[in-house]
GROMACS .gro file of C-alpha atoms in nm:
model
   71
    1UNK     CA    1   0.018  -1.292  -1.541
    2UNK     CA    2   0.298  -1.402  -1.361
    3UNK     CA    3   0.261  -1.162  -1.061
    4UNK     CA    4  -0.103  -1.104  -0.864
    5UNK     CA    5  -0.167  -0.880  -0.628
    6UNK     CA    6  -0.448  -0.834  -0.375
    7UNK     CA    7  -0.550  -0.523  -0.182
    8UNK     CA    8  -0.788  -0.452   0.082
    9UNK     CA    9  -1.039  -0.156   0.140
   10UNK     CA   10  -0.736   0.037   0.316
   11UNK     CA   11  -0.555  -0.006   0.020
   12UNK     CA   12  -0.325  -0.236   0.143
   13UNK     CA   13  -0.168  -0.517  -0.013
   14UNK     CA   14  -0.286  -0.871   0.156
   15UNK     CA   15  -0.120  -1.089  -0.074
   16UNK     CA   16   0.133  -1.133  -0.345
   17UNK     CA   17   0.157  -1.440  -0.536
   18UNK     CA   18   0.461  -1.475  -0.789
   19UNK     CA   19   0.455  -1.812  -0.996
   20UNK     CA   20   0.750  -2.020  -0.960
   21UNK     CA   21   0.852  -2.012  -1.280
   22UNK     CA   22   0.877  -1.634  -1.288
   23UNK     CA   23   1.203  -1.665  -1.068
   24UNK     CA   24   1.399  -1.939  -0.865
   25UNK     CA   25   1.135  -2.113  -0.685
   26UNK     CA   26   1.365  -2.117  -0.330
   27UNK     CA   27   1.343  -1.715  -0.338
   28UNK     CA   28   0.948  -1.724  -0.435
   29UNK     CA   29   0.823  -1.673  -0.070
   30UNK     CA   30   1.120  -1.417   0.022
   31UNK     CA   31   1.059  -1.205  -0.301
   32UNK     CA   32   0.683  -1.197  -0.204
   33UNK     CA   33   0.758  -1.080   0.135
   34UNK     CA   34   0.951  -0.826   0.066
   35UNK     CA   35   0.735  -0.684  -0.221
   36UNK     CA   36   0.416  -0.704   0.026
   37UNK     CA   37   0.590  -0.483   0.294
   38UNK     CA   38   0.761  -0.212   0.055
   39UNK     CA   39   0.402  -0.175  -0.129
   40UNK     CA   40   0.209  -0.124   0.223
   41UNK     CA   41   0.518   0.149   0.329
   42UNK     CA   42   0.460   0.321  -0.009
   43UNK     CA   43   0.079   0.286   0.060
   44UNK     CA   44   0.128   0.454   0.400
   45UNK     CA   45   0.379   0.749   0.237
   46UNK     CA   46   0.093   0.843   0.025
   47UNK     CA   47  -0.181   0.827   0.264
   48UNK     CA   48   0.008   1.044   0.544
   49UNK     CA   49   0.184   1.287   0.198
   50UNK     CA   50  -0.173   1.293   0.100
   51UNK     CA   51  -0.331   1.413   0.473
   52UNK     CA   52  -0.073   1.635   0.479
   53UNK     CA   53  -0.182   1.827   0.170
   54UNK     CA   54  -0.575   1.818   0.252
   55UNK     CA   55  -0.438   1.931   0.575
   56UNK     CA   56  -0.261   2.227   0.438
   57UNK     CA   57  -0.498   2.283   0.203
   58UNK     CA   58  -0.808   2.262   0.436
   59UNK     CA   59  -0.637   2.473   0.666
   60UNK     CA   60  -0.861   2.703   0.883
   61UNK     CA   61  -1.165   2.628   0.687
   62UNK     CA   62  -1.467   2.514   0.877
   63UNK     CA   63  -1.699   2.323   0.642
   64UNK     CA   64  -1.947   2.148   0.797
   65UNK     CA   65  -1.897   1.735   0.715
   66UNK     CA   66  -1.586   1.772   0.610
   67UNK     CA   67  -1.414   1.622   0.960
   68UNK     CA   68  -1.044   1.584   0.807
   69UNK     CA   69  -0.766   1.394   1.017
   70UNK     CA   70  -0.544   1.653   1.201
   71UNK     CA   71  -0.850   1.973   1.149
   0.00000   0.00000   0.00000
């Protein structure tokens, strides 16, 4: 309870909110910050790891609907 998170439909994280309490209030907005952008770069390593394999693993294969990224 001392941490929420929010994510969007992209699976991004919009906002962080850390309660004061938790940790010295001056470094409350700085901690956030930085937690908000390494969770959206580790969001974006997954999505591209994860092309990547459908990619690879969709390879040559001409289904019809399936209109993968990078096909």
């Amino acid at each position: 309870g001392q941490v929420t998170a929010t994510m969007n439909g992209k699976h991004e994280l919009v906002s962080l909110e850390i309660k004061p309490e938790a940790v010295d209030p001056d470094d409350v907005e700085f901690l956030q910050d930085m937690v908000l952008s390494a969770v959206n770069e580790a969001v974006r390593k997954v999505e591209a790891m994860t092309e990547e394999e459908m990619g690879g693993a969709m390879g040559g294969m001409n289904i019809p609907g399936m209109n993968l990224p990078g096909m």
